[in-house]
Coordinates of C-alpha atoms in Angstrom, one line a residue:
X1 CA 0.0 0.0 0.0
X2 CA 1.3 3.4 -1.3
X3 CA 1.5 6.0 1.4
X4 CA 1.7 8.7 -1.9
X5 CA -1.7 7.7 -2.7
X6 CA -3.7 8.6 0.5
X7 CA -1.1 11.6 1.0
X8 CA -1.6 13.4 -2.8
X9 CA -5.5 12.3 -2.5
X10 CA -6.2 14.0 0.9
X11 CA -4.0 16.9 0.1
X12 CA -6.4 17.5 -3.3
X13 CA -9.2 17.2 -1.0
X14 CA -8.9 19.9 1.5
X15 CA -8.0 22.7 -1.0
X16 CA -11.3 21.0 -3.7
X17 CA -8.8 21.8 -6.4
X18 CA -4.8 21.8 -6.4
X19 CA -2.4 22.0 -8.8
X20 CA 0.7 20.0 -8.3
X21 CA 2.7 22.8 -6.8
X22 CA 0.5 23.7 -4.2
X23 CA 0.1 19.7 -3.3
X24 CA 3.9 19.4 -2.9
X25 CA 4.1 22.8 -0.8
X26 CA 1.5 21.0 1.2
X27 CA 3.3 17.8 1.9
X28 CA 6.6 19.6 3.0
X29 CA 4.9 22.1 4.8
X30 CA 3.2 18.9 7.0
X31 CA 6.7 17.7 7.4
X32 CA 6.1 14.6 5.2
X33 CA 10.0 14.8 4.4
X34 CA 10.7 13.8 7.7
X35 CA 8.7 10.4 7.9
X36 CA 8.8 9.8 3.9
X37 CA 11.5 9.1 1.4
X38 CA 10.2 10.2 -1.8
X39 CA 11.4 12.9 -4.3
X40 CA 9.5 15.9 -5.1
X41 CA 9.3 14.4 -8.5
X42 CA 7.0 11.8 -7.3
X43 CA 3.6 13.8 -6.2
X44 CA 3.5 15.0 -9.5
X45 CA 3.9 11.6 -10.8
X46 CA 1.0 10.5 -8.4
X47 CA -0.8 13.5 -9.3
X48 CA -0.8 12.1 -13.3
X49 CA -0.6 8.6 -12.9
X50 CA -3.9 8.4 -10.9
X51 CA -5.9 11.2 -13.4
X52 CA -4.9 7.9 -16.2
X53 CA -6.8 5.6 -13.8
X54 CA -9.9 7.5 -12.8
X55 CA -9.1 9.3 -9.5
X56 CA -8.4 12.2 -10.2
X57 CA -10.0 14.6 -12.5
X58 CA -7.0 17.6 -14.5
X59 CA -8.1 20.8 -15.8
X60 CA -6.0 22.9 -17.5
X61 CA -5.9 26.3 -16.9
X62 CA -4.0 29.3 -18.0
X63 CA -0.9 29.9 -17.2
X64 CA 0.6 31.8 -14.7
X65 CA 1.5 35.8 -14.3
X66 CA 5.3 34.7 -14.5
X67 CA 4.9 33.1 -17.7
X68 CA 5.2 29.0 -17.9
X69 CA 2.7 26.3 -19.5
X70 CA -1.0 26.1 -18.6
X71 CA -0.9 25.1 -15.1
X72 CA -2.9 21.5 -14.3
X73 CA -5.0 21.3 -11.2
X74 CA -6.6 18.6 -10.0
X75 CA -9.8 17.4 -8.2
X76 CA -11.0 13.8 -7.1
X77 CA -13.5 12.0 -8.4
X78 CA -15.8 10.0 -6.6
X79 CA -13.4 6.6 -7.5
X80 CA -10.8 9.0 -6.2
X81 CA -13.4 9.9 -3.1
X82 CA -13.7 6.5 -2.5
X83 CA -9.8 5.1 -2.8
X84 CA -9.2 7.9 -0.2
X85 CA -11.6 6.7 2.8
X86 CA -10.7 3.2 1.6
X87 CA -6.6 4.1 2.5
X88 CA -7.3 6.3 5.3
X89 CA -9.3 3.5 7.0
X90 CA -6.6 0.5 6.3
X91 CA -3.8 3.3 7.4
X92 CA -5.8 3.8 11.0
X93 CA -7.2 0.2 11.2
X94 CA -4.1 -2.1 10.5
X95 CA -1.2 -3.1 12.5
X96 CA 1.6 -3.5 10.2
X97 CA 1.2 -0.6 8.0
X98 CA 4.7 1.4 7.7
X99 CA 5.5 4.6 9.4
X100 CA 4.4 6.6 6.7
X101 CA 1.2 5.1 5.6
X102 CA 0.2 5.5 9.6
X103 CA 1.4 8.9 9.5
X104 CA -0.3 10.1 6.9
X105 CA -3.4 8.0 8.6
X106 CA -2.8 9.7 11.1
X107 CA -3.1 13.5 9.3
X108 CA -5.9 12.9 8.2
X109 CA -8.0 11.4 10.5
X110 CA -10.0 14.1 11.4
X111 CA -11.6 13.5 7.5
X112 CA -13.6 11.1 9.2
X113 CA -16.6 10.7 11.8
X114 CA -15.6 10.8 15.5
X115 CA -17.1 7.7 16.3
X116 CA -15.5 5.8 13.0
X117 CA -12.1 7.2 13.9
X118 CA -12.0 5.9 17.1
X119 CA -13.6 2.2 15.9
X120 CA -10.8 1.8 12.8
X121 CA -8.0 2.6 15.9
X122 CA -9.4 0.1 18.2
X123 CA -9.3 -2.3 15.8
X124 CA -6.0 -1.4 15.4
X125 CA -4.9 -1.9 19.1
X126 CA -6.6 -5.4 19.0
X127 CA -4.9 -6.6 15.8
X128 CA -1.4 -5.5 17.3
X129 CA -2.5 -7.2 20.7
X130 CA -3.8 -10.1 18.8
X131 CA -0.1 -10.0 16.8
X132 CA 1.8 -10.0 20.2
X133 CA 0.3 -13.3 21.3
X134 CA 1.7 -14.8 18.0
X135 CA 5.3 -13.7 18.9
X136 CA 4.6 -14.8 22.6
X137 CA 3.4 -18.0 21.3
X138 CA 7.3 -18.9 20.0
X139 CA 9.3 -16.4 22.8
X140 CA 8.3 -15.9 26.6
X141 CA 9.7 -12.4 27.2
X142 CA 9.5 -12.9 31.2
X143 CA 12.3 -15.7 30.1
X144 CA 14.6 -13.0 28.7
X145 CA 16.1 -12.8 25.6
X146 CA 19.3 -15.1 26.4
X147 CA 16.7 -17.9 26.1
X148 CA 16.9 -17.8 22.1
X149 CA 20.5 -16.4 22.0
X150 CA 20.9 -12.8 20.5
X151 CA 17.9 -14.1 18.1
X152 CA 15.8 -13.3 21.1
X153 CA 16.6 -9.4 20.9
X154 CA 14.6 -10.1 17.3
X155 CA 11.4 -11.2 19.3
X156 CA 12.1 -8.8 22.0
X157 CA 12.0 -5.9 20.1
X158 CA 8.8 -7.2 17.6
X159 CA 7.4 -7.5 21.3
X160 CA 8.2 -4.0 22.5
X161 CA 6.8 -2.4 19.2
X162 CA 3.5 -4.2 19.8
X163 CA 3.4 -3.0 23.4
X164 CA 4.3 0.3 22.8
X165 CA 2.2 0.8 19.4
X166 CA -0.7 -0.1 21.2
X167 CA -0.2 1.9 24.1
X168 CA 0.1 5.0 21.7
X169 CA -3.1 3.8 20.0
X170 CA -4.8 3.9 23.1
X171 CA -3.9 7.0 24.2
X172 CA -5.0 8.5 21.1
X173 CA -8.2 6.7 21.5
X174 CA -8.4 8.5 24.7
X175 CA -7.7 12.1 23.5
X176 CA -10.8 11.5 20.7
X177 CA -12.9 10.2 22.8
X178 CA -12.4 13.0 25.3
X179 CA -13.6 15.5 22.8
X180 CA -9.8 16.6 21.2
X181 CA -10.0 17.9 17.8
X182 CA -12.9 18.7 15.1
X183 CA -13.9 15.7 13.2
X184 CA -16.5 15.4 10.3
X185 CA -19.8 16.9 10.7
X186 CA -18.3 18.7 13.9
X187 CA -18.1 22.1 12.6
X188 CA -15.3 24.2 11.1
X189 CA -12.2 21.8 10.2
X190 CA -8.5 22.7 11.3
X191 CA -7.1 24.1 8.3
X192 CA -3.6 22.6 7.2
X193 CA -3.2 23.4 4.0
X194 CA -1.3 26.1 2.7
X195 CA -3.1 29.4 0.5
X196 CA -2.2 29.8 -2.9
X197 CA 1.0 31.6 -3.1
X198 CA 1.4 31.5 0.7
X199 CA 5.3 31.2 1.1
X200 CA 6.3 28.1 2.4
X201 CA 9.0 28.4 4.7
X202 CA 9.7 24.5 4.9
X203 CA 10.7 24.1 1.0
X204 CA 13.1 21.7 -0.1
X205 CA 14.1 23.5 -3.0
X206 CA 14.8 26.3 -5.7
X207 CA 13.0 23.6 -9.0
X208 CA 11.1 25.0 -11.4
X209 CA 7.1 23.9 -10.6
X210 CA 6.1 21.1 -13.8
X211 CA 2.8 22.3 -13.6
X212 CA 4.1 26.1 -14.3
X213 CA 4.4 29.7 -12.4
X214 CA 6.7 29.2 -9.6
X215 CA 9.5 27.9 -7.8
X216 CA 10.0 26.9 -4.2
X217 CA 12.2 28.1 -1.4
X218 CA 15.4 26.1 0.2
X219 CA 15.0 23.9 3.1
X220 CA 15.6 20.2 4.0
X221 CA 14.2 17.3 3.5
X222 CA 12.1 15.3 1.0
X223 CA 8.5 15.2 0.1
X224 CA 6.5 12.0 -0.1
X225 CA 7.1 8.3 -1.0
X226 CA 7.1 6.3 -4.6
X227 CA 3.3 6.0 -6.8
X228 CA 2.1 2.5 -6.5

């Protein structure tokens, strides 16, 4: 599962209709270079690679006041609508999703219903519990990890990220539940997002923007991770 997917889909979302620029502005602006590996390069191959399969629809528009192509922006369509829910809810729900499919779960979880949002991490929390008793089932950790040689530092640690994945589950569990953050059909969302031509001041770099009008600013760090 392609954590670029649910990260370029959600990122369309919020603004209605983004061009590519403004979707990688987003994505480093979250941070996404910190928990991703992907290239800049890569959003706008997302960004065309899912308008060829359905979920996303491009509109061209003219260009820029700084002179460049027609810019391209892009909205979802409601195969796009329904890939996005479909990833968010295996990104909240699953146990052995990777760092950056959780984290970008995890962004945009407030997309979704209070009472949904808390149900998909339960489940999450009882899949990782229900994956520690496999790994108990072959290694005893009150036995210590000399039991199975230095191969028991394997199990010890598969144990310890159970243990402490659910326990951070949980307590996010416990912050929705106590009324933290606006969800869906709450009232006015967090906005997240950056305006258009809002200056960024977590851009990775000086490249020219494919899509036309505009370059970014320097900074660190990466943007996403690889189109499925």
């Amino acid at each position: 599962m392609s954590a670029i997917r649910l990260l370029v889909l959600g990122a369309v979302r919020q603004h209605g209709r983004a061009h590519g620029y403004q979707v990688r502005n987003d994505l480093e602006y979250w941070g996404a270079h910190e928990w991703s590996n992907a290239k800049p390069g890569s959003i706008y191959h997302a960004l065309k690679q899912m308008a060829k399969q359905g979920l996303l629809r491009a509109h061209d528009i003219a260009p820029s006041t700084v002179g460049g192509p027609p810019r391209t922006e892009y909205e979802l369509t409601a195969a796009g609508e329904a890939e996005f829910f479909a990833l968010l809810r295996a990104a909240l729900s699953q146990h052995d999703q990777k760092v950056d499919m959780l984290s970008a779960g995890i962004g945009f979880v407030v997309d979704l219903p209070r009472a949904e949002a808390v149900a998909l991490l339960k489940e999450r929390v009882r899949a990782l519990q229900e994956w520690r008793g496999t790994v108990t089932g072959y290694y005893t950790p009150e036995g210590g990890t000399e039991q199975l040689g230095h191969i028991g530092e394997i199990m010890n640690m598969w144990v310890h990220s159970a243990d402490s994945g659910a326990e951070w589950t949980q307590g996010l569990i416990e912050r929705i539940e106590g009324g933290a953050y606006v969800f869906a059909g709450e009232g006015e969302p967090f906005v997240g997002v950056l305006a258009d031509g809002q200056e960024n001041p977590y851009a990775t770099t000086d490249a020219e923007d494919p899509d036309g009008g505009g370059s970014g600013g320097a900074g660190d760090g990466g943007a996403a991770t690889e189109a499925r």
